[in-house]
Protein backbone atom coordinates (compact mmCIF):
# COMPACT_ATOMS: atom_id res chain seq x y z
CA UNK A 1 0.00 0.00 0.00
CA UNK A 2 1.32 3.43 -0.94
CA UNK A 3 2.26 6.02 1.65
CA UNK A 4 1.71 9.77 1.57
CA UNK A 5 5.51 9.94 1.47
CA UNK A 6 5.25 8.58 -2.08
CA UNK A 7 3.04 11.45 -3.26
CA UNK A 8 4.32 14.47 -5.10
CA UNK A 9 3.29 17.87 -3.79
CA UNK A 10 1.05 19.75 -3.73
CA UNK A 11 -1.62 17.08 -3.29
CA UNK A 12 -5.03 16.81 -1.64
CA UNK A 13 -5.36 14.30 1.17
CA UNK A 14 -8.78 13.18 2.40
CA UNK A 15 -8.90 11.42 5.75
CA UNK A 16 -11.52 8.80 4.87
CA UNK A 17 -12.53 8.03 8.45
CA UNK A 18 -13.10 11.70 9.25
CA UNK A 19 -15.21 12.23 6.14
CA UNK A 20 -17.30 9.15 6.96
CA UNK A 21 -17.78 10.39 10.52
CA UNK A 22 -18.90 13.82 9.28
CA UNK A 23 -21.44 12.19 6.95
CA UNK A 24 -22.90 10.10 9.77
CA UNK A 25 -23.03 13.03 12.19
CA UNK A 26 -24.96 15.27 9.79
CA UNK A 27 -27.35 12.52 8.80
CA UNK A 28 -28.08 11.72 12.45
CA UNK A 29 -28.75 15.42 13.12
CA UNK A 30 -31.13 15.65 10.17
CA UNK A 31 -32.93 12.45 11.12
CA UNK A 32 -33.40 13.63 14.70
CA UNK A 33 -35.08 16.82 13.48
CA UNK A 34 -37.17 15.29 10.74
CA UNK A 35 -35.17 16.98 7.99
CA UNK A 36 -34.51 15.39 4.63
CA UNK A 37 -30.84 15.68 3.76
CA UNK A 38 -29.81 16.47 0.18
CA UNK A 39 -26.03 17.08 0.27
CA UNK A 40 -24.39 19.46 -2.17
CA UNK A 41 -21.63 17.70 -4.13
CA UNK A 42 -19.83 20.98 -4.94
CA UNK A 43 -17.50 20.32 -2.02
CA UNK A 44 -16.15 16.95 -3.13
CA UNK A 45 -17.34 16.56 -6.78
CA UNK A 46 -16.91 12.79 -6.39
CA UNK A 47 -19.50 10.07 -7.12
CA UNK A 48 -17.65 8.03 -4.48
CA UNK A 49 -18.75 10.35 -1.70
CA UNK A 50 -22.16 11.13 -3.20
CA UNK A 51 -23.00 7.42 -3.05
CA UNK A 52 -21.76 7.24 0.55
CA UNK A 53 -24.01 10.17 1.46
CA UNK A 54 -27.06 8.54 -0.10
CA UNK A 55 -26.23 5.19 1.49
CA UNK A 56 -26.14 6.96 4.87
CA UNK A 57 -29.70 8.21 4.39
CA UNK A 58 -29.67 11.26 2.12
CA UNK A 59 -32.72 11.44 -0.17
CA UNK A 60 -30.63 12.59 -3.12
CA UNK A 61 -27.94 15.10 -4.02
CA UNK A 62 -27.59 18.72 -5.04
CA UNK A 63 -25.48 19.86 -8.00
CA UNK A 64 -24.88 23.46 -9.06
CA UNK A 65 -24.29 22.90 -12.76
CA UNK A 66 -25.71 20.56 -15.40
CA UNK A 67 -22.23 19.19 -16.08
CA UNK A 68 -21.88 18.10 -12.47
CA UNK A 69 -25.31 16.48 -12.57
CA UNK A 70 -24.46 14.61 -15.77
CA UNK A 71 -21.36 13.14 -14.10
CA UNK A 72 -23.40 12.05 -11.10
CA UNK A 73 -26.14 10.55 -13.27
CA UNK A 74 -23.51 8.63 -15.25
CA UNK A 75 -22.27 7.21 -11.95
CA UNK A 76 -25.72 5.97 -10.97
CA UNK A 77 -27.09 8.77 -8.75
CA UNK A 78 -30.83 8.94 -9.41
CA UNK A 79 -32.31 11.95 -7.54
CA UNK A 80 -30.68 15.30 -8.37
CA UNK A 81 -31.59 18.89 -7.52
CA UNK A 82 -30.18 21.77 -9.59
CA UNK A 83 -30.89 24.99 -7.66
CA UNK A 84 -29.89 27.25 -10.53
CA UNK A 85 -31.57 29.34 -13.22
CA UNK A 86 -31.13 27.29 -16.42
CA UNK A 87 -31.19 29.48 -19.53
CA UNK A 88 -30.47 29.03 -23.24
CA UNK A 89 -31.29 26.39 -25.83
CA UNK A 90 -28.16 24.27 -25.36
CA UNK A 91 -28.54 24.02 -21.59
CA UNK A 92 -32.27 23.34 -21.80
CA UNK A 93 -31.65 20.48 -24.23
CA UNK A 94 -29.15 18.95 -21.83
CA UNK A 95 -31.53 19.49 -18.93
CA UNK A 96 -34.31 17.71 -20.84
CA UNK A 97 -32.04 14.76 -21.58
CA UNK A 98 -31.08 14.58 -17.91
CA UNK A 99 -34.76 14.70 -16.91
CA UNK A 100 -35.25 11.53 -18.94
CA UNK A 101 -32.64 9.70 -16.87
CA UNK A 102 -33.10 10.76 -13.24
CA UNK A 103 -35.56 12.30 -10.80
CA UNK A 104 -34.78 15.95 -11.44
CA UNK A 105 -35.78 19.28 -9.92
CA UNK A 106 -34.60 22.81 -10.60
CA UNK A 107 -35.26 26.39 -9.48
CA UNK A 108 -36.33 29.65 -11.08
CA UNK A 109 -36.60 33.21 -9.86
CA UNK A 110 -37.96 34.99 -12.94
CA UNK A 111 -40.59 34.75 -15.65
CA UNK A 112 -37.73 34.67 -18.18
CA UNK A 113 -36.36 31.43 -16.75
CA UNK A 114 -39.84 29.93 -16.58
CA UNK A 115 -40.58 30.80 -20.20
CA UNK A 116 -37.58 28.76 -21.31
CA UNK A 117 -38.44 25.84 -19.05
CA UNK A 118 -42.09 25.82 -20.13
CA UNK A 119 -41.12 25.83 -23.80
CA UNK A 120 -38.66 22.95 -23.36
CA UNK A 121 -40.77 20.79 -21.04
CA UNK A 122 -44.24 20.09 -22.39
CA UNK A 123 -45.00 16.51 -21.30
CA UNK A 124 -47.79 16.66 -18.72
CA UNK A 125 -47.19 13.00 -17.98
CA UNK A 126 -43.61 13.63 -16.92
CA UNK A 127 -43.40 17.21 -15.67
CA UNK A 128 -40.25 18.90 -14.44
CA UNK A 129 -40.40 19.91 -10.78
CA UNK A 130 -39.54 23.60 -10.37
CA UNK A 131 -39.00 25.34 -7.03
CA UNK A 132 -39.13 29.11 -6.64
CA UNK A 133 -35.83 30.51 -5.41
CA UNK A 134 -36.23 33.06 -2.62
CA UNK A 135 -33.78 35.75 -1.51
CA UNK A 136 -34.10 35.51 2.26
CA UNK A 137 -31.16 37.81 2.96
CA UNK A 138 -28.21 36.50 0.97
CA UNK A 139 -28.55 39.19 -1.70
CA UNK A 140 -27.85 36.87 -4.60
CA UNK A 141 -30.56 35.18 -6.69
CA UNK A 142 -34.17 34.86 -5.62
CA UNK A 143 -37.53 36.59 -5.61
CA UNK A 144 -37.79 39.51 -3.24
CA UNK A 145 -41.17 38.93 -1.60
CA UNK A 146 -43.76 36.31 -0.77
CA UNK A 147 -46.07 37.81 -3.38
CA UNK A 148 -43.35 37.47 -6.01
CA UNK A 149 -42.97 33.82 -5.01
CA UNK A 150 -46.70 33.33 -5.38
CA UNK A 151 -46.73 34.89 -8.84
CA UNK A 152 -44.07 32.50 -10.11
CA UNK A 153 -45.63 29.51 -8.37
CA UNK A 154 -48.88 30.18 -10.22
CA UNK A 155 -47.04 30.25 -13.56
CA UNK A 156 -45.32 26.96 -12.77
CA UNK A 157 -48.57 25.37 -11.64
CA UNK A 158 -50.33 26.28 -14.89
CA UNK A 159 -47.50 25.21 -17.24
CA UNK A 160 -48.31 21.87 -18.86
CA UNK A 161 -44.87 20.31 -18.54
CA UNK A 162 -43.90 21.83 -15.19
CA UNK A 163 -44.98 21.13 -11.64
CA UNK A 164 -44.64 23.42 -8.64
CA UNK A 165 -42.06 21.83 -6.36
CA UNK A 166 -41.89 24.30 -3.47
CA UNK A 167 -39.52 26.98 -2.22
CA UNK A 168 -35.74 27.10 -2.10
CA UNK A 169 -33.26 29.46 -0.48
CA UNK A 170 -29.61 29.83 0.36
CA UNK A 171 -29.69 32.01 3.46
CA UNK A 172 -27.00 34.39 4.58
CA UNK A 173 -24.71 32.78 7.17
CA UNK A 174 -25.86 33.45 10.70
CA UNK A 175 -29.26 34.74 9.59
CA UNK A 176 -31.27 31.53 9.60
CA UNK A 177 -33.94 33.16 11.77
CA UNK A 178 -34.63 35.78 9.10
CA UNK A 179 -34.83 33.09 6.45
CA UNK A 180 -37.21 31.05 8.60
CA UNK A 181 -39.60 33.98 8.98
CA UNK A 182 -39.41 34.84 5.26
CA UNK A 183 -40.14 31.29 4.20
CA UNK A 184 -43.02 30.88 6.66
CA UNK A 185 -44.68 34.00 5.28
CA UNK A 186 -44.21 32.74 1.72
CA UNK A 187 -45.54 29.28 2.58
CA UNK A 188 -48.63 30.76 4.22
CA UNK A 189 -49.18 33.14 1.29
CA UNK A 190 -49.09 30.24 -1.15
CA UNK A 191 -51.38 28.15 1.03
CA UNK A 192 -53.93 30.95 1.15
CA UNK A 193 -53.95 30.89 -2.66
CA UNK A 194 -54.48 27.14 -2.75
CA UNK A 195 -50.88 26.16 -3.49
CA UNK A 196 -49.43 23.65 -1.07
CA UNK A 197 -45.70 23.86 -0.43
CA UNK A 198 -44.58 20.42 0.69
CA UNK A 199 -40.87 21.03 -0.01
CA UNK A 200 -38.93 23.96 1.44
CA UNK A 201 -35.22 23.60 0.79
CA UNK A 202 -32.42 25.48 2.54
CA UNK A 203 -28.65 25.16 2.71
CA UNK A 204 -25.39 26.19 4.34
CA UNK A 205 -23.38 23.97 6.67
CA UNK A 206 -22.99 26.25 9.73
CA UNK A 207 -26.68 27.01 10.24
CA UNK A 208 -27.83 23.44 9.72
CA UNK A 209 -26.77 22.66 13.28
CA UNK A 210 -28.97 25.47 14.58
CA UNK A 211 -32.11 24.25 12.82
CA UNK A 212 -34.92 23.46 15.23
CA UNK A 213 -37.48 20.68 15.16
CA UNK A 214 -40.29 23.15 14.43
CA UNK A 215 -38.56 24.66 11.38
CA UNK A 216 -40.55 25.42 8.26
CA UNK A 217 -37.62 23.93 6.29
CA UNK A 218 -38.20 20.34 5.16
CA UNK A 219 -34.95 19.72 3.27
CA UNK A 220 -31.35 20.77 3.88
CA UNK A 221 -28.46 21.01 1.41
CA UNK A 222 -25.16 21.11 3.31
CA UNK A 223 -21.95 20.85 1.31
CA UNK A 224 -18.82 21.61 3.31
CA UNK A 225 -19.82 19.42 6.24
CA UNK A 226 -18.24 16.34 4.67
CA UNK A 227 -14.69 17.77 4.77
CA UNK A 228 -14.90 20.90 6.95
CA UNK A 229 -12.25 23.64 6.84
CA UNK A 230 -10.92 26.59 8.85
CA UNK A 231 -14.03 28.67 8.13
CA UNK A 232 -16.31 25.97 9.51
CA UNK A 233 -14.07 25.61 12.56
CA UNK A 234 -14.30 29.37 13.08
CA UNK A 235 -18.09 29.05 12.94
CA UNK A 236 -18.03 26.36 15.62
CA UNK A 237 -19.11 23.48 13.39
CA UNK A 238 -16.15 21.33 14.38
CA UNK A 239 -12.47 21.34 15.29
CA UNK A 240 -9.31 20.88 13.28
CA UNK A 241 -9.49 17.24 14.31
CA UNK A 242 -12.74 16.95 12.32
CA UNK A 243 -11.28 18.44 9.11
CA UNK A 244 -10.93 15.66 6.55
CA UNK A 245 -9.23 17.64 3.77
CA UNK A 246 -5.65 18.89 3.91
CA UNK A 247 -3.18 19.96 1.26
CA UNK A 248 0.16 18.18 1.37
CA UNK A 249 2.91 20.71 0.63
CA UNK A 250 6.70 20.97 0.70
CA UNK A 251 8.82 23.70 2.30
CA UNK A 252 10.97 25.03 -0.55
CA UNK A 253 12.57 28.01 1.17
CA UNK A 254 13.18 29.42 4.67
CA UNK A 255 14.55 32.94 4.14
CA UNK A 256 14.17 34.14 7.75
CA UNK A 257 13.54 32.63 11.15
CA UNK A 258 9.87 33.56 10.97
CA UNK A 259 9.16 33.05 7.25
CA UNK A 260 9.02 29.83 5.26
CA UNK A 261 7.77 29.24 1.71
CA UNK A 262 5.66 26.33 0.49
CA UNK A 263 5.27 24.94 -3.02
CA UNK A 264 1.53 25.63 -2.70
CA UNK A 265 0.18 29.02 -3.68
CA UNK A 266 -3.15 30.32 -4.90
CA UNK A 267 -3.32 27.53 -7.52
CA UNK A 268 -3.37 24.96 -4.72
CA UNK A 269 -4.77 26.67 -1.62
CA UNK A 270 -7.04 29.28 -3.27
CA UNK A 271 -7.16 32.93 -2.32
CA UNK A 272 -10.74 32.58 -1.07
CA UNK A 273 -10.50 33.18 2.69
CA UNK A 274 -14.23 33.69 3.41
CA UNK A 275 -13.15 36.68 5.50
CA UNK A 276 -10.51 34.94 7.60
CA UNK A 277 -7.22 36.81 8.11
CA UNK A 278 -5.00 34.01 6.76
CA UNK A 279 -5.15 31.38 4.01
CA UNK A 280 -4.59 28.26 6.09
CA UNK A 281 -2.67 26.73 8.95
CA UNK A 282 -0.19 23.90 9.29
CA UNK A 283 -1.18 20.83 11.23
CA UNK A 284 1.19 19.88 14.01
CA UNK A 285 3.14 23.14 13.82
CA UNK A 286 1.72 25.50 16.47
CA UNK A 287 1.77 29.12 15.41
CA UNK A 288 2.35 28.38 11.72
CA UNK A 289 -0.09 30.22 9.46
CA UNK A 290 -0.19 30.69 5.70
CA UNK A 291 -0.27 34.48 5.55
CA UNK A 292 0.38 35.15 1.87
CA UNK A 293 -0.09 33.55 -1.54
CA UNK A 294 1.28 34.09 -4.99
CA UNK A 295 0.50 31.67 -7.79
CA UNK A 296 2.97 28.94 -6.84
CA UNK A 297 4.28 30.09 -3.45
CA UNK A 298 2.64 30.04 -0.05
CA UNK A 299 4.17 32.24 2.63
CA UNK A 300 4.13 30.76 6.12
CA UNK A 301 4.60 33.05 9.11
CA UNK A 302 6.05 31.24 12.12
CA UNK A 303 5.63 32.18 15.76
CA UNK A 304 5.89 30.60 19.20
CA UNK A 305 9.38 29.37 18.34
CA UNK A 306 8.14 27.13 15.54
CA UNK A 307 10.57 26.16 12.82
CA UNK A 308 10.53 24.17 9.59
CA UNK A 309 13.19 22.48 7.51
CA UNK A 310 13.72 22.99 3.80
CA UNK A 311 12.31 19.90 2.11
CA UNK A 312 9.98 19.18 5.01
CA UNK A 313 6.48 18.09 4.01
CA UNK A 314 3.57 19.66 5.84
CA UNK A 315 -0.22 19.44 5.79
CA UNK A 316 -2.26 22.62 5.41
CA UNK A 317 -5.87 23.04 6.48
CA UNK A 318 -7.30 25.58 3.99
CA UNK A 319 -9.90 28.24 4.76
CA UNK A 320 -12.38 27.03 2.13
CA UNK A 321 -12.15 23.40 1.09
CA UNK A 322 -14.75 23.57 -1.71
CA UNK A 323 -12.68 25.78 -3.99
CA UNK A 324 -9.48 23.90 -3.13
CA UNK A 325 -11.05 20.65 -4.34
CA UNK A 326 -11.80 22.33 -7.65
CA UNK A 327 -8.10 23.11 -8.18
CA UNK A 328 -6.95 19.48 -8.33
CA UNK A 329 -7.52 16.66 -10.81
CA UNK A 330 -7.39 13.98 -8.13
CA UNK A 331 -7.59 13.40 -4.39
CA UNK A 332 -5.96 10.76 -2.23
CA UNK A 333 -8.05 8.96 0.39
CA UNK A 334 -5.86 8.20 3.39
CA UNK A 335 -5.82 6.31 6.66
CA UNK A 336 -3.05 7.77 8.76
CA UNK A 337 -0.03 7.83 6.47
CA UNK A 338 -1.42 5.13 4.16
CA UNK A 339 -2.98 6.00 0.80
CA UNK A 340 -6.12 3.90 0.48
CA UNK A 341 -7.20 5.06 -2.97
CA UNK A 342 -6.62 7.82 -5.50
CA UNK A 343 -9.76 9.19 -7.14
CA UNK A 344 -10.27 11.59 -10.05
CA UNK A 345 -12.29 14.70 -9.18
CA UNK A 346 -14.87 13.60 -11.69
CA UNK A 347 -17.15 16.64 -11.76
CA UNK A 348 -14.31 19.17 -11.81
CA UNK A 349 -14.33 21.44 -14.83
CA UNK A 350 -17.72 20.27 -16.06
CA UNK A 351 -19.43 23.38 -17.31
CA UNK A 352 -22.99 24.47 -17.95
JSON list of N, CA, C and O in Angstrom, two decimals, residues 146-150 182-195:
[
{"chain": "A", "resi": 146, "resn": "UNK", "atom": "N", "xyz": [-42.85, 37.46, -0.74]},
{"chain": "A", "resi": 146, "resn": "UNK", "atom": "CA", "xyz": [-43.76, 36.31, -0.77]},
{"chain": "A", "resi": 146, "resn": "UNK", "atom": "C", "xyz": [-44.72, 36.42, -1.94]},
{"chain": "A", "resi": 146, "resn": "UNK", "atom": "O", "xyz": [-45.06, 35.41, -2.57]},
{"chain": "A", "resi": 147, "resn": "UNK", "atom": "N", "xyz": [-45.16, 37.62, -2.25]},
{"chain": "A", "resi": 147, "resn": "UNK", "atom": "CA", "xyz": [-46.07, 37.81, -3.38]},
{"chain": "A", "resi": 147, "resn": "UNK", "atom": "C", "xyz": [-45.38, 37.50, -4.71]},
{"chain": "A", "resi": 147, "resn": "UNK", "atom": "O", "xyz": [-46.01, 36.96, -5.63]},
{"chain": "A", "resi": 148, "resn": "UNK", "atom": "N", "xyz": [-44.10, 37.84, -4.81]},
{"chain": "A", "resi": 148, "resn": "UNK", "atom": "CA", "xyz": [-43.35, 37.47, -6.01]},
{"chain": "A", "resi": 148, "resn": "UNK", "atom": "C", "xyz": [-43.25, 35.95, -6.14]},
{"chain": "A", "resi": 148, "resn": "UNK", "atom": "O", "xyz": [-43.34, 35.39, -7.24]},
{"chain": "A", "resi": 149, "resn": "UNK", "atom": "N", "xyz": [-43.04, 35.29, -5.01]},
{"chain": "A", "resi": 149, "resn": "UNK", "atom": "CA", "xyz": [-42.97, 33.82, -5.01]},
{"chain": "A", "resi": 149, "resn": "UNK", "atom": "C", "xyz": [-44.30, 33.23, -5.47]},
{"chain": "A", "resi": 149, "resn": "UNK", "atom": "O", "xyz": [-44.34, 32.27, -6.25]},
{"chain": "A", "resi": 150, "resn": "UNK", "atom": "N", "xyz": [-45.38, 33.80, -5.00]},
{"chain": "A", "resi": 150, "resn": "UNK", "atom": "CA", "xyz": [-46.70, 33.33, -5.38]},
{"chain": "A", "resi": 150, "resn": "UNK", "atom": "C", "xyz": [-46.94, 33.50, -6.88]},
{"chain": "A", "resi": 150, "resn": "UNK", "atom": "O", "xyz": [-47.47, 32.59, -7.54]},
{"chain": "A", "resi": 182, "resn": "UNK", "atom": "N", "xyz": [-39.10, 34.55, 6.67]},
{"chain": "A", "resi": 182, "resn": "UNK", "atom": "CA", "xyz": [-39.41, 34.84, 5.26]},
{"chain": "A", "resi": 182, "resn": "UNK", "atom": "C", "xyz": [-40.13, 33.66, 4.63]},
{"chain": "A", "resi": 182, "resn": "UNK", "atom": "O", "xyz": [-41.17, 33.82, 3.97]},
{"chain": "A", "resi": 183, "resn": "UNK", "atom": "N", "xyz": [-39.59, 32.48, 4.82]},
{"chain": "A", "resi": 183, "resn": "UNK", "atom": "CA", "xyz": [-40.14, 31.29, 4.20]},
{"chain": "A", "resi": 183, "resn": "UNK", "atom": "C", "xyz": [-41.52, 30.93, 4.76]},
{"chain": "A", "resi": 183, "resn": "UNK", "atom": "O", "xyz": [-42.40, 30.47, 4.04]},
{"chain": "A", "resi": 184, "resn": "UNK", "atom": "N", "xyz": [-41.71, 31.16, 6.05]},
{"chain": "A", "resi": 184, "resn": "UNK", "atom": "CA", "xyz": [-43.02, 30.88, 6.66]},
{"chain": "A", "resi": 184, "resn": "UNK", "atom": "C", "xyz": [-44.08, 31.80, 6.06]},
{"chain": "A", "resi": 184, "resn": "UNK", "atom": "O", "xyz": [-45.19, 31.35, 5.74]},
{"chain": "A", "resi": 185, "resn": "UNK", "atom": "N", "xyz": [-43.73, 33.07, 5.89]},
{"chain": "A", "resi": 185, "resn": "UNK", "atom": "CA", "xyz": [-44.68, 34.00, 5.28]},
{"chain": "A", "resi": 185, "resn": "UNK", "atom": "C", "xyz": [-45.01, 33.57, 3.85]},
{"chain": "A", "resi": 185, "resn": "UNK", "atom": "O", "xyz": [-46.18, 33.59, 3.44]},
{"chain": "A", "resi": 186, "resn": "UNK", "atom": "N", "xyz": [-43.99, 33.18, 3.11]},
{"chain": "A", "resi": 186, "resn": "UNK", "atom": "CA", "xyz": [-44.21, 32.74, 1.72]},
{"chain": "A", "resi": 186, "resn": "UNK", "atom": "C", "xyz": [-45.05, 31.48, 1.68]},
{"chain": "A", "resi": 186, "resn": "UNK", "atom": "O", "xyz": [-45.99, 31.36, 0.86]},
{"chain": "A", "resi": 187, "resn": "UNK", "atom": "N", "xyz": [-44.75, 30.53, 2.55]},
{"chain": "A", "resi": 187, "resn": "UNK", "atom": "CA", "xyz": [-45.54, 29.28, 2.58]},
{"chain": "A", "resi": 187, "resn": "UNK", "atom": "C", "xyz": [-47.01, 29.57, 2.87]},
{"chain": "A", "resi": 187, "resn": "UNK", "atom": "O", "xyz": [-47.91, 29.03, 2.21]},
{"chain": "A", "resi": 188, "resn": "UNK", "atom": "N", "xyz": [-47.25, 30.44, 3.84]},
{"chain": "A", "resi": 188, "resn": "UNK", "atom": "CA", "xyz": [-48.63, 30.76, 4.22]},
{"chain": "A", "resi": 188, "resn": "UNK", "atom": "C", "xyz": [-49.35, 31.53, 3.11]},
{"chain": "A", "resi": 188, "resn": "UNK", "atom": "O", "xyz": [-50.54, 31.35, 2.88]},
{"chain": "A", "resi": 189, "resn": "UNK", "atom": "N", "xyz": [-48.61, 32.38, 2.41]},
{"chain": "A", "resi": 189, "resn": "UNK", "atom": "CA", "xyz": [-49.18, 33.14, 1.29]},
{"chain": "A", "resi": 189, "resn": "UNK", "atom": "C", "xyz": [-49.60, 32.19, 0.18]},
{"chain": "A", "resi": 189, "resn": "UNK", "atom": "O", "xyz": [-50.69, 32.34, -0.41]},
{"chain": "A", "resi": 190, "resn": "UNK", "atom": "N", "xyz": [-48.76, 31.22, -0.12]},
{"chain": "A", "resi": 190, "resn": "UNK", "atom": "CA", "xyz": [-49.09, 30.24, -1.15]},
{"chain": "A", "resi": 190, "resn": "UNK", "atom": "C", "xyz": [-50.28, 29.39, -0.73]},
{"chain": "A", "resi": 190, "resn": "UNK", "atom": "O", "xyz": [-51.17, 29.10, -1.53]},
{"chain": "A", "resi": 191, "resn": "UNK", "atom": "N", "xyz": [-50.29, 28.99, 0.54]},
{"chain": "A", "resi": 191, "resn": "UNK", "atom": "CA", "xyz": [-51.38, 28.15, 1.03]},
{"chain": "A", "resi": 191, "resn": "UNK", "atom": "C", "xyz": [-52.72, 28.87, 0.94]},
{"chain": "A", "resi": 191, "resn": "UNK", "atom": "O", "xyz": [-53.75, 28.27, 0.59]},
{"chain": "A", "resi": 192, "resn": "UNK", "atom": "N", "xyz": [-52.70, 30.16, 1.22]},
{"chain": "A", "resi": 192, "resn": "UNK", "atom": "CA", "xyz": [-53.93, 30.95, 1.15]},
{"chain": "A", "resi": 192, "resn": "UNK", "atom": "C", "xyz": [-54.46, 31.03, -0.28]},
{"chain": "A", "resi": 192, "resn": "UNK", "atom": "O", "xyz": [-55.67, 31.21, -0.50]},
{"chain": "A", "resi": 193, "resn": "UNK", "atom": "N", "xyz": [-53.55, 30.86, -1.24]},
{"chain": "A", "resi": 193, "resn": "UNK", "atom": "CA", "xyz": [-53.95, 30.89, -2.66]},
{"chain": "A", "resi": 193, "resn": "UNK", "atom": "C", "xyz": [-54.21, 29.50, -3.20]},
{"chain": "A", "resi": 193, "resn": "UNK", "atom": "O", "xyz": [-54.43, 29.33, -4.41]},
{"chain": "A", "resi": 194, "resn": "UNK", "atom": "N", "xyz": [-54.18, 28.51, -2.33]},
{"chain": "A", "resi": 194, "resn": "UNK", "atom": "CA", "xyz": [-54.48, 27.14, -2.75]},
{"chain": "A", "resi": 194, "resn": "UNK", "atom": "C", "xyz": [-53.30, 26.36, -3.27]},
{"chain": "A", "resi": 194, "resn": "UNK", "atom": "O", "xyz": [-53.48, 25.30, -3.88]},
{"chain": "A", "resi": 195, "resn": "UNK", "atom": "N", "xyz": [-52.09, 26.86, -3.04]},
{"chain": "A", "resi": 195, "resn": "UNK", "atom": "CA", "xyz": [-50.88, 26.16, -3.49]},
{"chain": "A", "resi": 195, "resn": "UNK", "atom": "C", "xyz": [-50.13, 25.60, -2.29]},
{"chain": "A", "resi": 195, "resn": "UNK", "atom": "O", "xyz": [-49.57, 26.35, -1.48]}
]
